[in-house]
Tab-separated table of C-alpha atoms in Angstrom:
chain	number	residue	atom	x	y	z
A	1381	UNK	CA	0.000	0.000	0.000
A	1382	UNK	CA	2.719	2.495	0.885
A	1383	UNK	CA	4.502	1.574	-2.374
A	1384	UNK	CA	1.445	2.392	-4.330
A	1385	UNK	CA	0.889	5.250	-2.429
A	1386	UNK	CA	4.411	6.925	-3.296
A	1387	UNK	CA	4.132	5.911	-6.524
A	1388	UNK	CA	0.458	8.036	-7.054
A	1389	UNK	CA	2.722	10.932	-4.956
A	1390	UNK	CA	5.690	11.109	-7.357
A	1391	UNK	CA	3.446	10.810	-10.624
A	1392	UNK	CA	1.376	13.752	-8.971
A	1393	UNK	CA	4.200	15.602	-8.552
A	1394	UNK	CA	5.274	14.789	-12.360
A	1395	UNK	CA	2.099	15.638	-13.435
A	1396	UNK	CA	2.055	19.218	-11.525
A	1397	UNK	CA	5.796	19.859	-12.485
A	1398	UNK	CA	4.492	19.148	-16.366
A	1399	UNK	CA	1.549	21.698	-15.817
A	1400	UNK	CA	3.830	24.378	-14.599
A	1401	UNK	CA	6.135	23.944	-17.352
A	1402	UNK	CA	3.555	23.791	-20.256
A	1403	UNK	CA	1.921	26.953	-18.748
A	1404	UNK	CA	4.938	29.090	-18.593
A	1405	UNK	CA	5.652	27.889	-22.049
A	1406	UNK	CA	2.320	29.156	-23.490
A	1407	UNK	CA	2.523	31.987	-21.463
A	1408	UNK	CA	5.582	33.523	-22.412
A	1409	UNK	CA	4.623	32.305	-26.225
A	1410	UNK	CA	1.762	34.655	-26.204
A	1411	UNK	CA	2.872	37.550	-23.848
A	1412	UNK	CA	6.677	37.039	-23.978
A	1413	UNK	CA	8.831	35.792	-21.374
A	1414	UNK	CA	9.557	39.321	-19.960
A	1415	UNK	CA	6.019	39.642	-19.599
A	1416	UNK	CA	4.992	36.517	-17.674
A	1417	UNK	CA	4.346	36.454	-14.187
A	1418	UNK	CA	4.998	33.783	-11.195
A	1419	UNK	CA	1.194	34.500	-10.326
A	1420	UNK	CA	-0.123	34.181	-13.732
A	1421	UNK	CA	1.595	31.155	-14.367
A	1422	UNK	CA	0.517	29.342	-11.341
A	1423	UNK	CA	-3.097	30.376	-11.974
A	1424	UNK	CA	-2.899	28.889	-15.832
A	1425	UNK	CA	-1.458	25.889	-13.657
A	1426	UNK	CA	-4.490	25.687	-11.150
A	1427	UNK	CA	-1.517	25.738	-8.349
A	1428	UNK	CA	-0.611	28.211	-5.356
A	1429	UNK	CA	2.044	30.550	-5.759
A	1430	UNK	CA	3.462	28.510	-2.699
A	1431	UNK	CA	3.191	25.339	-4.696
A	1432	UNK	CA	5.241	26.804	-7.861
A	1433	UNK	CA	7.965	27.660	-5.755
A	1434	UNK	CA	8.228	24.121	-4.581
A	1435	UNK	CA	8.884	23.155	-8.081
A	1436	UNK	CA	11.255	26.344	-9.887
A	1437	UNK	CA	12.982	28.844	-8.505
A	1438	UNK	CA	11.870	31.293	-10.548
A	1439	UNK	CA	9.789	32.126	-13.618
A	1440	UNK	CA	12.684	31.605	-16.254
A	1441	UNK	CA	13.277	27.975	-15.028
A	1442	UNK	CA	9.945	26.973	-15.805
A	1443	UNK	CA	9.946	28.774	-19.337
A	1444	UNK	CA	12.804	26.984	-19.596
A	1445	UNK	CA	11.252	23.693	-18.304
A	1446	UNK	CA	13.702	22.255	-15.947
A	1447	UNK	CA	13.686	18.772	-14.978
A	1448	UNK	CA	15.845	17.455	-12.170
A	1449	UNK	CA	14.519	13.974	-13.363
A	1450	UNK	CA	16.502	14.251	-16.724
A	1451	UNK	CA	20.182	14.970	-14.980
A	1452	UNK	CA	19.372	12.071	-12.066
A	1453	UNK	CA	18.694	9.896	-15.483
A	1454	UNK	CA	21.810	10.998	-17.237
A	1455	UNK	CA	23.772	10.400	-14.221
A	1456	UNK	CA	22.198	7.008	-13.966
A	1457	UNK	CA	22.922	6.447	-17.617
A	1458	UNK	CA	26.605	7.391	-17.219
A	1459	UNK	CA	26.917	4.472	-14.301
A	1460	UNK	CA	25.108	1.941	-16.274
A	1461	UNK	CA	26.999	2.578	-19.572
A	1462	UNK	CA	28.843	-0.446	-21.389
A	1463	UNK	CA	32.217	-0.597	-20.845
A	1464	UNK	CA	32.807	-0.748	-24.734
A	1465	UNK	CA	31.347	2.555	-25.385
A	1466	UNK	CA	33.014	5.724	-26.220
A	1467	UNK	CA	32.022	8.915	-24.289
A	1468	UNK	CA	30.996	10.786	-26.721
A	1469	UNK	CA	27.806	7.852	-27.757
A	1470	UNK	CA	27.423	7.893	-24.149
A	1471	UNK	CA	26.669	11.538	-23.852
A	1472	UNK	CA	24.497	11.028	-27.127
A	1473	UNK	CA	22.250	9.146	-25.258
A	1474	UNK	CA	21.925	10.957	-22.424
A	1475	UNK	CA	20.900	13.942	-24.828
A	1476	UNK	CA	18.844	11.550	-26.802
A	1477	UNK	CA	16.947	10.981	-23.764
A	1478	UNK	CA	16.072	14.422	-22.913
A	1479	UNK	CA	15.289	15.521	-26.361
A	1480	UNK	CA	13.414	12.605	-26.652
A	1481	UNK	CA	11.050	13.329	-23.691
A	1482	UNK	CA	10.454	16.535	-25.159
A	1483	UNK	CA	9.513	15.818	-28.380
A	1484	UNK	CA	7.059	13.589	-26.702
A	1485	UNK	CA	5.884	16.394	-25.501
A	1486	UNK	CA	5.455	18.532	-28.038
A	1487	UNK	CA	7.540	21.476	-26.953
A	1488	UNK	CA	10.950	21.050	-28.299
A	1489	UNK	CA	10.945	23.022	-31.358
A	1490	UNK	CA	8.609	26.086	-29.743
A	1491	UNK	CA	10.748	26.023	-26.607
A	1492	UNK	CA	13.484	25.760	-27.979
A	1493	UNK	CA	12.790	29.082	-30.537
A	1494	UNK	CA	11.144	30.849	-27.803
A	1495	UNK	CA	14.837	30.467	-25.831
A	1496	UNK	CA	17.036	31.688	-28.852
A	1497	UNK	CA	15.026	34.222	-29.397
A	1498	UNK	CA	15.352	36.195	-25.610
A	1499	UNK	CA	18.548	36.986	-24.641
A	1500	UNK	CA	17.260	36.604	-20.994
A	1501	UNK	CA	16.113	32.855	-21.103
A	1502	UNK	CA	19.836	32.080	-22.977
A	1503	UNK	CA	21.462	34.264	-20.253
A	1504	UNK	CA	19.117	31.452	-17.338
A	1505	UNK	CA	19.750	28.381	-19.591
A	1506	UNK	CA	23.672	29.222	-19.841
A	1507	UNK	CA	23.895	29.851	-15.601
A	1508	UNK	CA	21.699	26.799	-15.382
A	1509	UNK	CA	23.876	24.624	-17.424
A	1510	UNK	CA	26.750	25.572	-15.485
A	1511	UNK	CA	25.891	22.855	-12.589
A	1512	UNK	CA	24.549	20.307	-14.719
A	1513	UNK	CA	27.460	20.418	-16.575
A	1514	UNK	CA	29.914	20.130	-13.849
A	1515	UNK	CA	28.056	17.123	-12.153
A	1516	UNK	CA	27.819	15.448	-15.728
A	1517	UNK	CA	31.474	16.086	-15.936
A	1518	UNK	CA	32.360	14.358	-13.036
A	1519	UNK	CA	29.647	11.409	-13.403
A	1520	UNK	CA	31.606	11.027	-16.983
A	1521	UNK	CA	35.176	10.939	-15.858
A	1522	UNK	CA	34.433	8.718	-13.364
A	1523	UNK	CA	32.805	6.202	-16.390
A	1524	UNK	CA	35.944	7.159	-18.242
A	1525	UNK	CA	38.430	6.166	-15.143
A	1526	UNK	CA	39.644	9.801	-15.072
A	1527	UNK	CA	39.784	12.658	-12.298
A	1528	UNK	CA	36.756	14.714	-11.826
A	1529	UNK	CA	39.254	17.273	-12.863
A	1530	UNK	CA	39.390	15.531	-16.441
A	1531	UNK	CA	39.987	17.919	-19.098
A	1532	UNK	CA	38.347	15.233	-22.168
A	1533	UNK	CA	35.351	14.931	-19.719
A	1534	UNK	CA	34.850	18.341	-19.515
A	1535	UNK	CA	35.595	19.056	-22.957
A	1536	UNK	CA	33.098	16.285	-24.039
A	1537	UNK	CA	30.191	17.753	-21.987
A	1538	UNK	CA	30.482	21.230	-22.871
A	1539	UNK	CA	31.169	20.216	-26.705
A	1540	UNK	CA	27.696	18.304	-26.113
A	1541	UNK	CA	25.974	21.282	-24.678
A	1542	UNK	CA	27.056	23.717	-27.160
A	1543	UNK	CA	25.931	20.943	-30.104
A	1544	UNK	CA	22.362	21.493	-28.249
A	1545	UNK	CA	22.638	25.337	-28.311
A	1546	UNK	CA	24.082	25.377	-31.880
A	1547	UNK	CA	20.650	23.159	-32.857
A	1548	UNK	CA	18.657	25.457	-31.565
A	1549	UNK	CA	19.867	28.346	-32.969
A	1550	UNK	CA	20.273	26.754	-36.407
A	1551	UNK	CA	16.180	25.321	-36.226
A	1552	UNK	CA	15.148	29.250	-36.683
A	1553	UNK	CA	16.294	29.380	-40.114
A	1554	UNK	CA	15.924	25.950	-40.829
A	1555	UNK	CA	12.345	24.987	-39.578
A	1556	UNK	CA	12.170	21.853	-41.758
A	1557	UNK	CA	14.667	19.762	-39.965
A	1558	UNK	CA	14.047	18.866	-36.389
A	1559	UNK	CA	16.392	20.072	-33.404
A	1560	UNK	CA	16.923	16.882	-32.363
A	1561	UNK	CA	18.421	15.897	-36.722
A	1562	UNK	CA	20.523	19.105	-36.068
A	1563	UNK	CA	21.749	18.093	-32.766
A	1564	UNK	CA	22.756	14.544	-34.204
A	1565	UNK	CA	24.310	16.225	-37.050
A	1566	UNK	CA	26.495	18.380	-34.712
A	1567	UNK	CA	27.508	15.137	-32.638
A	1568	UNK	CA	28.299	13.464	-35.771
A	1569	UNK	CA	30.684	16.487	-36.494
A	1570	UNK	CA	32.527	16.296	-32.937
A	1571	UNK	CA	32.937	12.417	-33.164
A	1572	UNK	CA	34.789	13.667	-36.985
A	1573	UNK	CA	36.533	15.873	-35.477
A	1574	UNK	CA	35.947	20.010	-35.916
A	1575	UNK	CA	39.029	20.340	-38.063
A	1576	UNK	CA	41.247	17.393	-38.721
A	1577	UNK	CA	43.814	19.501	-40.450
A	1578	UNK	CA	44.300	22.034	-37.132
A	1579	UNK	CA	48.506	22.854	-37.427
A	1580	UNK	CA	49.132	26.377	-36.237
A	1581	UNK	CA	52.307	28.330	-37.258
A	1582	UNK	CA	53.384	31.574	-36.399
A	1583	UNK	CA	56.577	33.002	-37.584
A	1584	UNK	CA	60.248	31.729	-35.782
A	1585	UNK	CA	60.327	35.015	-34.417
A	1586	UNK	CA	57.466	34.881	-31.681
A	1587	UNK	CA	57.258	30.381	-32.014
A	1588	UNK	CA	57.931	30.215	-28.179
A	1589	UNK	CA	55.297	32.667	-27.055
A	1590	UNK	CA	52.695	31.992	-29.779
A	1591	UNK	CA	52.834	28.221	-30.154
A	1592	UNK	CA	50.678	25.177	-28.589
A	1593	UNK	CA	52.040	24.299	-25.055
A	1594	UNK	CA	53.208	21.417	-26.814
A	1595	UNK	CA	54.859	22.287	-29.507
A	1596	UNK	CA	56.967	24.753	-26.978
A	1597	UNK	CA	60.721	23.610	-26.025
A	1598	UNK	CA	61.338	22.597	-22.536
A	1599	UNK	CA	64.118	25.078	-20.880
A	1600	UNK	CA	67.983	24.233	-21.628
């Protein structure tokens, strides 16, 4: 019985978080997300004011429509991961996953415009990202049998994150092909490799203070 009964609470909960999220989203579609209120959006929501502050700090988060379910489930996916499989297909999937839920949903092509096109909800969804990305990090160089401090972990999580961004921003003028084809695209691009041919010179002159750290000679 109490197994069914926290089961009813959490989908509640889901269900309410879902309501918040899809009301701030038409919300700020119609008015504007500098026009939107806390108060309005609870009332679209059929929830206290109280009750939407249990569930987003703030207005922007639920434009936004954060999920704490979708980082606990790329964590989760991180642990679980094959042994055989490269970091980059396993931060594919965890992407996958979210885009996937909100596609489902219906919301990821309007959300995603209505983002791109307010400098204040890219400004929340860069500061948000922040955390997420430095808990992925971690969760990945542990999978990868590196320090937290893992420069390739990091690198991979914030290349993955700006693939998302770069989708997004690319859907406006391309309205025909989905975020979530863009964001593949862009993954398919970092597993290629940005530029294969990167070799930069400078002239003998300035080598030892312009060159990579590598490429610099050790002291005599």
């Amino acid at each position: 019985m109490r197994h069914a009964e926290g089961g009813l609470r959490e989908r509640k909960k889901r269900e309410t978080r879902a309501a918040l999220a899809e009301a701030a989203l038409r919300l700020a579609l119609d008015k504007g997300p500098d026009n939107v209120t806390v108060e309005e959006i609870a009332e679209a929501a059929d929830v206290s004011v109280r009750t939407f502050f249990n569930y987003f700090p703030h207005k922007e988060h639920a434009i936004l429509g954060r999920n704490p379910e979708h980082l606990e489930r790329a964590l989760d996916r991180m642990r679980t991961a094959p042994a055989t499989e490269s970091p980059l297909t396993t931060m594919w999937f965890v992407v996958d996953d979210v885009l996937r839920d909100l596609e489902r949903e219906g919301e990821l092509s309007r959300r995603g415009e209505l983002i791109m096109s307010s400098p204040s909800l890219v400004y929340q969804l860069m500061m948000s990202s922040f955390e997420d990305e430095r808990l992925l990090t971690a969760g990945l160089a542990e999978r990868m049998g590196e320090p937290a401090g893992s420069v390739r972990a990091a690198l991979i999580v914030s290349a993955a994150g700006a693939a998302c961004r770069v989708a997004m921003e690319l859907h406006k003028s391309a309205p025909d092909r989905s975020v979530r084809d863009l964001v593949a695209e862009g993954f398919h691009v970092l597993a290629a490799g940005l530029d294969p041919g990167f070799a930069p010179t400078v002239p003998d002159e300035t080598k030892t203070n312009h060159t990579m750290p590598e490429e610099q000679e050790g002291p005599s």
